[in-house]
Amino acid sequence: MTDAESFPQRKSEESEDDNTNSSTLNDLCKSNSDYFVNDNTENGQRLYTSFLTIADNLNSLAITRKKIESVVHNFDYDENTPANGYRSFLKVVDYAIAHSLQVIKKVSLKRDGVLFRKAVITKDVEACAHLLASLNNCLILLTTLLEWSSETELFPKEKRSPEEIILKTETINRYCFYGRCLGFQFCESIKPTLQMVAFAMAVFSEAYFSSGSYFTKATNSVISTATYLTDPEQRAKTIVNVSQTANIDFCKSFWFLSESELMHNLPSVIRAHAYVAVTKILLIPPKPLTLTINGQDIDIPIPESHIGKKTIQVRLISSNVREGMVGEASKKTNLPPSKGLLFHCHGGGFVAQSSKSHEIYLRLWARDLNVPILSVDYSLAPQAPYPRAIEEITYAYCWALKNCHLLGSTGETIIAAGDSAGANLLLGTCLKCATMNVPPPKGLFLAYVPTLINFVPSPARLLCLMDPLLPFGFMMRCLKAYAGTEKSSSSNDSDMSSFEEITHSDLADLQAHKSPTSEISDTLSNESFESQSLEGGNEFQNVEGLEDNNIDENVLYEAESNGSRSKINQYQDSISNSYSFIQRSLTGFVSNLKEHVGSWIPGTVQNIPEDVIHADKEKSIVDELKFEVPEDPFLSPYLASDEMLITLPPLKLLVCNHLD
């Protein structure tokens, strides 16, 4: 029996198990409510009320669920692919019931014991009651979406504004998704990681928004760390409230923690395991670029929108030194150019991350695939909103087509890969290439790709209400920063005639391609992934006018931690000293980060009152998020015509299978 043939059978078995769990949970709630009905203690009465609430919500969930289940098959891709956002939400409900069942079973087994911790278990049971109540409201909202859409369309028939759906979601208690029940919808192996991310977000917000001396900040950090470890409810309030009130710079700063010196000192075992011979940063100047395709010259537009003409930063990673590779002419190699090249774009909600934050797995790919990887550090929103990133990626791809010999590749087989925002940008790039008659990559690998960049109500989109990695407020601000109607002020449009014209301030601007943590942690980033003498650390290399016989003479500069430049051949062996950076406190790092963010974007460093961060009621964000997104097929490939879509190369999609 094939997987496709066995899938309906497995689905039937899962449905039976889910019904059994719901029935068992209902019976246990009745048993426990009868047990605690005469318990006149505060916790006893809270338990009694919670069990009644869970039972009521189970009944409501069953009624609403039947309405959705009766039509859910209409939205499947085909009969062998029973998957859509409605099914995902129903699966989330099943996981919530299973989670609640485990908690209630503990009560039934331990309620007569001497060591029964009534105060602790009361909070766990109440959390389950809130969870099921919130999911019941979610299912009610899904029935509204069904009314808005046609029989087989996931998206509404008529255009709906973001504030319309936000107003409806405000009836849903989101605190329960980030407290004791955090990660209930995920498999056990990933829950500790998600809990750590949530804990880090809460602690980081305390340091980010606090004021006062370093001593005061350090003291507050210690206190808040202890609080969030022992009080999941307070952690949940902080996460939800910060996601509702913090501006986009907080999101960028938190996500860029993965590039900080502290994080890059930790994975020493991974660094040794993922050794590569080459990892360096190349700077592509904004010069006229012409491709000759089938005897026809094609001029590639230089990126100019929003921030003017700027260098494009890319990272070259290779497990081996190959013939012709830029900056490696002095190193002996017997390896010819690879036939393949992997062109990579990182994710990060269009506002954060870089090739540096994705370098760990890119190194593994370079080793396992044995092909060079070129990863683009495109400019980030809100300083560089749409279409800047797609312009840069298209230009970088065309540059790689013409100069693949400098990357250690013949360019015979170029595959593009990206995740999340990067995957979306690659789709747009391929569509752009088709309009310019530029050959697209031979294939696409897209992980978690968003194809409709707009807050169009859909069941899958509403899953962000309980997303531990991208909370609802953060997602909306990323969307507004990248594709909203507000525009960035443009900067200098002057061209760059040579690499020598880059000033210290230009180097600082260049870091915006990567992260606001770069100026704080460049020293570590240059060394933490270094592979001894073969690797040049994170070298900044100008690739203008490079020829095979003078590569060494044109490899000019690398970046120092203080923003200055030195000749590439003056390597510094500071690996032994890098571990001293771990001793720096998180509060010091965050303070520096805030200063840099504020210096780049005057007036954006935000102070949120403590009573707002720890408030018991969520703040409405409707007024802040009134914006429109253009209906552009290069921004949202979902809107592209069939004639455009047929030009896309073969692609593979990586998606979640019911979050498990």
XYZ file of C-alpha atoms in Angstrom:
660
model
C 0.000 0.000 0.000
C 1.423 3.400 -0.959
C 1.613 6.373 1.404
C -1.170 8.107 -0.529
C -3.419 5.049 -0.269
C -2.747 4.564 3.432
C -3.271 8.234 4.306
C -7.102 8.120 4.517
C -6.832 5.073 6.791
C -4.396 6.873 9.074
C -6.660 9.932 9.125
C -9.608 7.751 10.149
C -7.587 6.209 12.969
C -6.451 9.649 14.141
C -10.054 10.895 14.131
C -11.138 7.989 16.304
C -8.311 8.676 18.756
C -9.250 12.359 18.896
C -12.884 11.545 19.646
C -11.759 9.129 22.340
C -9.544 11.788 23.933
C -12.384 14.292 23.961
C -14.794 11.794 25.516
C -12.232 10.709 28.115
C -11.413 14.302 29.006
C -15.095 15.097 29.433
C -15.554 12.116 31.764
C -12.509 13.057 33.844
C -13.728 16.642 34.165
C -17.093 15.422 35.450
C -15.386 13.099 37.924
C -13.069 15.817 39.197
C -15.782 18.457 39.411
C -17.822 16.076 41.567
C -14.746 15.493 43.721
C -13.951 19.179 44.330
C -17.515 20.533 44.521
C -17.465 20.378 48.318
C -13.874 21.606 48.673
C -14.383 25.062 50.158
C -10.747 26.145 49.898
C -9.873 28.806 47.323
C -7.890 26.385 45.160
C -10.560 23.728 45.507
C -13.258 26.045 44.178
C -10.960 27.263 41.401
C -10.408 23.659 40.352
C -14.126 22.946 40.469
C -14.892 25.969 38.277
C -12.104 25.088 35.838
C -13.372 21.541 35.329
C -16.866 22.831 34.584
C -15.404 25.375 32.152
C -13.390 22.712 30.322
C -16.471 20.516 29.974
C -18.520 23.417 28.601
C -15.804 24.323 26.106
C -15.535 20.717 24.957
C -19.228 20.756 24.115
C -18.926 24.076 22.272
C -15.839 22.876 20.400
C -17.661 19.741 19.277
C -20.555 21.752 17.817
C -18.357 24.264 15.984
C -15.983 21.543 14.862
C -18.768 19.633 13.107
C -19.621 22.707 11.034
C -16.022 23.023 9.871
C -15.458 19.298 9.335
C -18.478 19.114 7.042
C -16.809 21.412 4.487
C -13.086 21.103 5.230
C -12.523 18.681 2.339
C -13.547 21.387 -0.136
C -10.271 23.199 0.478
C -7.883 20.260 -0.027
C -5.520 20.365 -2.989
C -6.804 16.959 -4.047
C -8.146 13.780 -2.452
C -4.620 12.472 -1.881
C -3.522 15.697 -0.190
C -5.964 16.311 2.668
C -4.315 19.435 4.028
C -5.328 23.068 4.432
C -5.477 25.736 7.110
C -8.814 24.546 8.459
C -7.437 21.047 8.962
C -4.392 22.522 10.697
C -6.602 24.393 13.143
C -8.623 21.253 13.863
C -5.357 19.436 14.497
C -4.323 22.171 16.914
C -7.585 21.606 18.802
C -6.789 17.892 18.974
C -3.370 18.658 20.438
C -4.942 20.995 22.992
C -7.378 18.284 24.071
C -4.547 15.747 24.331
C -2.476 18.203 26.380
C -5.403 18.948 28.694
C -6.086 15.241 29.081
C -2.569 14.644 30.385
C -2.955 17.440 32.939
C -6.381 16.295 34.137
C -5.184 12.699 34.432
C -2.562 13.856 36.921
C -5.291 15.396 39.047
C -7.323 12.191 39.030
C -4.296 10.090 39.957
C -2.852 12.358 42.661
C -5.808 14.188 44.201
C -6.018 11.759 47.143
C -2.283 11.768 47.793
C -0.572 13.487 50.700
C 1.849 15.211 48.318
C -0.879 16.585 46.055
C 0.212 20.167 45.278
C -3.176 21.771 44.870
C -1.895 25.315 44.324
C 0.382 24.282 41.448
C -2.076 21.955 39.742
C -4.784 24.613 39.994
C -2.774 26.914 37.721
C -2.177 24.079 35.246
C -5.878 23.212 35.061
C -6.883 26.869 34.715
C -4.385 27.229 31.876
C -6.047 24.321 30.065
C -9.464 25.898 30.588
C -8.265 29.191 29.093
C -6.600 27.330 26.221
C -9.748 25.471 25.191
C -11.865 28.616 25.573
C -9.523 30.561 23.281
C -9.496 27.779 20.704
C -13.282 27.699 20.798
C -13.280 31.402 19.921
C -10.785 30.654 17.141
C -13.108 28.060 15.630
C -16.006 30.510 15.811
C -13.831 32.973 13.900
C -13.105 30.258 11.329
C -16.831 29.877 10.698
C -16.863 33.602 9.909
C -14.066 33.045 7.395
C -16.147 30.291 5.812
C -18.986 32.775 5.358
C -16.605 35.272 3.754
C -15.149 32.801 1.246
C -16.634 30.817 -1.606
C -17.126 27.066 -1.550
C -13.574 26.103 -2.564
C -11.567 29.285 -1.927
C -9.538 29.756 1.252
C -9.422 33.530 0.835
C -12.450 35.849 1.133
C -14.420 36.731 -1.974
C -14.271 40.437 -1.115
C -11.301 42.461 0.048
C -11.045 42.621 3.832
C -8.938 45.177 5.679
C -6.415 44.130 8.346
C -8.258 46.061 11.056
C -11.476 44.181 10.314
C -9.968 40.823 11.182
C -7.884 42.278 14.031
C -11.032 43.542 15.718
C -12.468 40.043 15.588
C -9.305 38.481 17.032
C -9.362 40.802 20.042
C -11.968 38.551 21.647
C -9.362 35.775 21.786
C -7.223 35.508 24.905
C -3.657 35.063 23.608
C -1.962 34.895 26.994
C -2.828 31.214 27.310
C -0.766 30.377 24.206
C 2.475 31.740 25.729
C 2.206 30.575 29.343
C 2.018 27.072 30.781
C 0.639 25.651 27.537
C 3.356 27.145 25.323
C 4.162 24.835 22.418
C 1.309 22.417 23.138
C 0.730 22.026 19.380
C 4.302 20.923 18.656
C 6.056 17.609 19.122
C 7.868 17.037 22.413
C 11.368 17.323 20.959
C 10.891 20.949 19.914
C 9.001 22.241 22.961
C 12.109 22.962 25.093
C 13.581 25.057 22.278
C 10.384 27.059 21.874
C 10.154 27.591 25.617
C 13.735 28.857 25.638
C 12.974 31.298 22.811
C 9.926 32.610 24.662
C 11.905 32.955 27.874
C 14.675 34.801 26.025
C 12.155 37.165 24.426
C 10.667 38.078 27.791
C 14.052 38.652 29.444
C 15.351 40.565 26.423
C 12.348 42.884 26.495
C 13.074 43.760 30.122
C 16.643 44.730 29.245
C 15.675 46.459 26.001
C 13.008 48.726 27.449
C 14.579 49.367 30.851
C 16.280 52.620 31.720
C 18.870 53.588 34.285
C 22.463 52.662 35.025
C 24.171 49.425 34.052
C 23.908 48.285 37.670
C 20.171 48.938 37.685
C 19.703 47.117 34.398
C 21.769 44.167 35.575
C 19.766 43.961 38.799
C 16.477 44.125 36.909
C 17.672 41.425 34.521
C 18.474 39.061 37.373
C 15.091 39.682 38.984
C 13.159 39.312 35.728
C 15.041 36.131 34.846
C 13.973 34.542 38.115
C 10.412 35.792 37.623
C 10.011 34.377 34.131
C 11.484 31.034 35.158
C 8.954 30.580 37.943
C 5.941 32.486 36.610
C 4.795 31.381 33.123
C 1.756 33.641 33.342
C 3.902 36.747 33.741
C 6.092 35.595 30.858
C 2.994 35.239 28.682
C 1.762 38.732 29.556
C 5.129 40.237 28.699
C 5.422 38.434 25.358
C 1.914 39.305 24.186
C 2.033 42.906 25.403
C 5.462 43.549 23.910
C 4.402 42.012 20.601
C 1.392 44.340 20.601
C 3.262 47.525 21.536
C 6.917 47.228 20.488
C 7.953 48.785 17.203
C 9.798 47.001 14.417
C 13.214 47.830 15.876
C 12.580 45.600 18.870
C 11.735 42.731 16.517
C 14.922 43.307 14.531
C 17.042 43.538 17.658
C 15.675 40.341 19.179
C 16.039 38.304 16.004
C 19.568 39.606 15.529
C 20.591 38.069 18.857
C 21.504 34.966 16.864
C 24.302 37.033 15.325
C 25.624 38.436 18.574
C 29.069 37.666 19.908
C 27.499 35.792 22.817
C 25.707 33.327 20.553
C 28.651 32.864 18.216
C 30.876 31.783 21.100
C 28.578 28.902 22.018
C 28.557 26.424 19.114
C 32.258 25.492 19.080
C 31.399 21.841 18.507
C 29.219 22.775 15.541
C 31.976 24.956 14.103
C 34.414 22.070 14.199
C 31.850 19.747 12.668
C 31.013 22.194 9.875
C 34.534 23.096 8.747
C 34.778 24.799 5.370
C 37.809 26.077 3.517
C 36.267 29.326 2.293
C 33.841 31.737 3.906
C 34.138 35.364 2.937
C 32.062 38.413 2.189
C 32.173 39.904 -1.303
C 31.055 43.411 -2.206
C 29.373 43.787 -5.584
C 29.573 47.422 -6.771
C 26.499 49.026 -8.380
C 27.921 49.155 -11.891
C 26.263 48.613 -15.271
C 25.843 44.890 -15.847
C 25.147 43.299 -19.208
C 24.411 39.644 -19.888
C 24.679 38.102 -23.328
C 21.973 35.471 -23.731
C 21.626 33.684 -27.077
C 23.505 36.488 -28.783
C 21.300 39.188 -27.262
C 22.654 41.753 -24.800
C 20.475 42.244 -21.732
C 21.080 45.224 -19.445
C 20.402 44.435 -15.793
C 18.892 47.326 -13.801
C 21.006 48.643 -10.947
C 19.069 48.652 -7.638
C 18.125 52.238 -6.823
C 14.813 52.290 -4.944
C 14.546 53.884 -1.491
C 18.265 54.036 -0.565
C 19.958 54.750 -3.877
C 22.861 52.881 -5.450
C 24.738 50.827 -2.879
C 27.103 47.897 -2.880
C 25.464 44.498 -2.538
C 26.952 42.223 0.076
C 27.123 38.483 -0.555
C 28.794 35.638 1.314
C 30.748 32.908 -0.481
C 30.981 29.577 1.327
C 32.785 26.527 -0.020
C 34.052 23.343 1.570
C 37.042 23.396 -0.797
C 39.215 25.951 -2.520
C 38.475 25.697 -6.224
C 40.197 26.977 -9.320
C 39.380 30.600 -10.121
C 37.785 31.331 -6.752
C 38.102 34.989 -5.808
C 40.923 35.723 -3.398
C 42.286 32.183 -3.503
C 44.761 32.423 -6.408
C 47.747 32.106 -4.077
C 46.502 28.819 -2.627
C 47.321 25.646 -4.471
C 44.371 23.543 -5.454
C 43.817 20.615 -7.732
C 40.052 20.995 -7.701
C 38.468 22.315 -10.893
C 35.457 24.627 -10.779
C 32.293 22.921 -9.603
C 29.528 22.406 -12.135
C 27.018 23.491 -9.520
C 26.335 26.650 -7.539
C 23.769 27.156 -4.775
C 22.271 30.650 -4.743
C 20.798 31.316 -1.280
C 18.505 33.917 0.279
C 17.940 33.970 4.030
C 14.653 34.461 5.841
C 13.828 36.842 8.662
C 10.507 38.508 7.930
C 12.145 40.925 5.438
C 13.444 42.938 8.422
C 16.113 40.800 10.081
C 18.728 38.064 9.809
C 21.565 37.650 7.321
C 23.819 35.046 5.763
C 25.786 35.131 9.004
C 22.835 33.968 11.103
C 22.209 31.132 8.636
C 25.855 30.196 8.283
C 25.754 27.102 10.490
C 23.515 25.112 8.176
C 24.985 26.699 5.026
C 28.354 25.269 6.032
C 26.805 21.830 6.358
C 25.187 22.216 2.960
C 28.480 23.299 1.395
C 30.186 20.248 2.842
C 27.456 17.725 1.985
C 26.657 19.074 -1.492
C 30.299 19.872 -2.303
C 29.329 22.975 -4.287
C 30.019 26.666 -3.594
C 27.200 28.634 -1.959
C 26.525 32.304 -2.602
C 24.216 33.840 0.012
C 22.862 37.362 -0.496
C 22.687 39.896 2.329
C 19.904 41.976 0.829
C 18.912 45.300 2.359
C 16.277 45.058 5.060
C 13.046 46.882 5.818
C 11.950 49.329 7.084
C 14.982 51.265 5.790
C 14.716 49.425 2.470
C 11.129 48.255 1.851
C 9.765 46.583 -1.266
C 11.037 46.391 -3.990
C 14.628 47.036 -2.851
C 15.428 43.490 -1.713
C 14.144 41.845 -4.878
C 16.100 44.351 -6.983
C 19.320 43.474 -5.178
C 18.754 39.729 -5.339
C 17.974 39.882 -9.057
C 21.121 41.933 -9.668
C 23.245 39.588 -7.522
C 21.875 36.535 -9.339
C 22.667 38.038 -12.738
C 26.134 39.001 -11.502
C 26.672 35.395 -10.393
C 25.570 34.157 -13.826
C 28.211 36.311 -15.476
C 30.968 35.843 -12.899
C 30.440 32.272 -11.723
C 34.131 31.561 -12.466
C 35.030 33.876 -9.571
C 32.907 31.708 -7.293
C 34.608 28.421 -8.159
C 31.792 27.259 -10.425
C 31.125 26.832 -14.112
C 27.513 27.850 -13.531
C 26.260 24.820 -15.428
C 23.705 24.016 -12.717
C 22.530 26.839 -10.470
C 19.953 25.963 -7.824
C 18.298 28.648 -5.698
C 17.264 27.990 -2.100
C 15.620 30.134 0.532
C 13.413 30.049 3.597
C 10.431 32.174 4.562
C 11.038 35.735 3.329
C 14.048 34.568 1.321
C 11.916 31.974 -0.439
C 9.378 34.636 -1.379
C 12.140 36.851 -2.755
C 13.490 34.009 -4.871
C 10.075 33.440 -6.422
C 9.886 37.129 -7.253
C 13.419 37.034 -8.646
C 12.572 34.147 -10.976
C 9.508 36.013 -12.229
C 11.669 39.112 -12.778
C 14.203 37.060 -14.718
C 11.444 35.782 -16.978
C 10.371 39.331 -17.834
C 13.988 40.211 -18.724
C 14.624 36.980 -20.692
C 17.324 36.002 -18.194
C 17.655 32.240 -17.617
C 16.254 31.351 -14.179
C 17.937 28.845 -11.844
C 17.639 25.199 -12.840
C 15.576 24.549 -9.722
C 14.123 26.103 -6.563
C 14.070 24.824 -2.984
C 11.621 26.879 -0.920
C 11.038 26.382 2.797
C 7.911 27.839 4.449
C 7.390 30.220 1.549
C 4.746 32.976 1.833
C 3.209 33.581 -1.582
C 0.625 36.216 -0.649
C 2.233 39.154 1.163
C -0.825 40.760 2.664
C -2.971 40.204 5.705
C -5.721 38.445 3.833
C -7.772 36.498 6.391
C -7.259 32.762 6.096
C -7.213 29.908 8.618
C -3.485 29.317 8.220
C -2.756 33.042 8.647
C -4.661 33.026 11.944
C -2.274 30.424 13.346
C 0.050 33.347 14.091
C -2.221 34.094 17.056
C -0.415 31.268 18.860
C 2.930 31.285 17.048
C 5.792 31.209 19.596
C 8.383 32.400 17.050
C 6.418 35.083 15.188
C 3.639 36.486 17.389
C 0.712 38.234 15.764
C 1.897 41.782 16.473
C 5.395 41.103 15.160
C 4.033 39.566 11.971
C 1.850 42.597 11.291
C 4.719 45.014 11.853
C 7.008 43.048 9.535
C 4.304 43.165 6.886
C 3.833 46.904 7.318
C 7.583 47.612 7.360
C 8.253 45.719 4.133
C 5.141 46.163 2.015
C 3.119 48.936 3.662
C 2.462 52.282 2.024
C 4.947 54.220 4.159
C 8.217 54.905 2.384
C 11.762 55.363 3.600
C 13.644 58.532 2.895
C 16.102 58.042 0.088
C 19.796 58.514 0.553
C 22.764 59.337 -1.623
C 22.279 58.183 -5.197
C 25.887 58.663 -6.200
C 27.655 55.808 -7.899
C 30.787 54.167 -6.507
C 33.733 54.305 -8.862
C 36.033 52.092 -6.845
C 36.323 50.296 -3.551
C 38.748 52.912 -2.282
C 35.829 55.373 -2.219
C 34.127 53.487 0.603
C 34.476 55.523 3.775
C 34.120 54.464 7.380
C 30.535 55.688 7.365
C 29.869 53.655 4.239
C 31.115 50.578 6.046
C 28.667 51.340 8.821
C 25.872 51.654 6.269
C 26.992 48.381 4.760
C 26.335 46.636 8.042
C 22.634 47.403 7.559
C 22.655 44.644 4.985
C 23.414 42.250 7.823
C 22.385 43.396 11.259
C 22.599 46.156 13.850
C 24.714 43.857 15.995
C 27.611 43.859 13.569
C 29.315 46.948 14.924
C 29.062 45.472 18.390
C 30.366 42.027 17.576
C 32.441 42.154 14.387
C 35.561 41.013 16.219
C 33.946 37.807 17.271
C 32.153 37.247 13.975
C 35.462 37.471 12.159
C 36.917 34.692 14.254
C 34.181 32.508 15.657
C 33.674 30.602 12.422
C 37.285 30.787 11.248
C 38.871 27.648 9.839
C 42.458 28.518 10.611
C 44.666 29.642 7.725
C 42.390 28.515 4.906
C 39.534 30.784 5.874
C 39.669 34.514 5.676
C 37.104 35.051 8.382
C 34.445 37.486 7.240
C 36.502 39.306 4.603
C 35.062 42.282 2.788
C 36.314 41.933 -0.763
C 35.597 44.202 -3.686
C 34.950 42.199 -6.835
C 35.051 45.092 -9.286
C 37.355 44.500 -12.234
C 38.684 41.174 -11.032
C 40.657 39.118 -13.533
C 42.003 35.625 -13.140
C 45.615 36.818 -13.157
C 45.324 39.602 -10.633
C 42.837 38.372 -8.067
C 45.284 38.726 -5.190
C 46.046 42.345 -6.037
C 42.354 43.244 -6.079
C 41.446 41.562 -2.796
C 41.841 44.758 -0.850
C 40.334 44.997 2.569
C 38.703 43.198 5.437
C 36.588 44.798 8.146
C 37.960 45.336 11.624
C 35.801 45.362 14.728
C 36.062 49.141 15.064
C 34.980 49.800 11.498
C 38.506 50.435 10.216
C 40.087 48.534 7.333
C 43.318 46.601 6.968
C 44.983 44.625 4.207
C 43.668 41.084 3.849
C 47.066 39.493 4.345
C 47.352 40.925 7.839
C 45.453 38.138 9.615
C 44.963 38.292 13.348
C 45.008 35.172 15.430
C 42.571 36.054 18.162
C 40.587 32.850 18.464
C 42.054 32.184 21.899
C 40.804 35.555 23.099
C 37.304 35.258 21.668
C 35.960 33.287 24.611
C 36.471 36.274 26.874
C 33.487 37.893 25.164
C 31.124 35.453 26.872
C 31.738 37.345 30.101
C 29.988 40.422 28.766
C 26.507 40.873 30.169
C 23.314 40.783 28.141
C 22.322 44.199 29.418
C 25.526 45.754 28.141
C 24.976 44.219 24.738
C 21.387 45.385 24.558
C 22.340 48.913 25.585
C 24.903 49.110 22.801
C 22.390 47.673 20.378
C 19.812 50.318 21.264
C 22.398 53.061 20.771
C 23.284 51.798 17.293
C 19.660 51.390 16.262
C 18.932 54.883 17.484
C 21.886 56.351 15.610
C 20.740 54.830 12.314
C 17.053 55.601 12.685
C 16.676 58.759 14.792
C 13.678 58.721 17.061
C 12.935 55.025 16.725
C 14.347 53.745 20.016
C 11.177 53.140 21.968
C 10.466 53.251 25.665
C 7.414 51.302 26.794
C 6.114 51.924 30.331
C 6.491 48.950 32.640
C 2.776 48.917 33.415
C 2.080 48.370 29.710
C 4.530 45.480 29.397
C 3.041 43.708 32.416
C -0.588 44.706 31.837
C -3.335 42.149 32.394
C -5.219 43.271 29.274
C -3.932 43.218 25.727
C -3.437 46.505 23.903
C -5.332 47.026 20.659
C -3.111 47.580 17.637
C -5.851 48.404 15.145
C -4.998 52.101 14.834
C -1.295 51.378 14.288
C -1.830 48.896 11.493
C -4.058 50.706 9.045
C -2.100 50.235 5.846
C -2.491 48.805 2.387
C -0.232 46.452 0.459
C 0.101 46.754 -3.329
C -1.225 43.883 -5.407
C 2.027 43.085 -7.179
C 2.845 39.589 -8.518
C 6.548 40.113 -7.805
C 5.660 40.836 -4.179
C 2.945 38.178 -3.969
C 3.560 35.396 -6.530
C 0.099 34.049 -5.701
C -1.256 36.935 -7.793
C 0.881 36.108 -10.836
C -0.865 35.011 -14.009
C -0.618 31.458 -15.300
C 1.583 32.757 -18.109
C 4.056 34.087 -15.530
C 3.912 31.049 -13.258
C 4.666 28.643 -16.092
C 8.077 30.305 -16.468
C 9.139 29.182 -12.994
C 11.738 26.399 -12.826
C 10.990 23.057 -11.131
C 10.606 23.628 -7.407
C 10.443 21.698 -4.157
C 8.492 22.997 -1.173
C 9.217 22.306 2.484
C 6.094 22.703 4.605
C 4.809 21.659 8.016
C 2.827 18.429 8.291
C 0.239 19.446 10.876
C 2.963 21.065 13.003
C 4.434 17.697 13.935
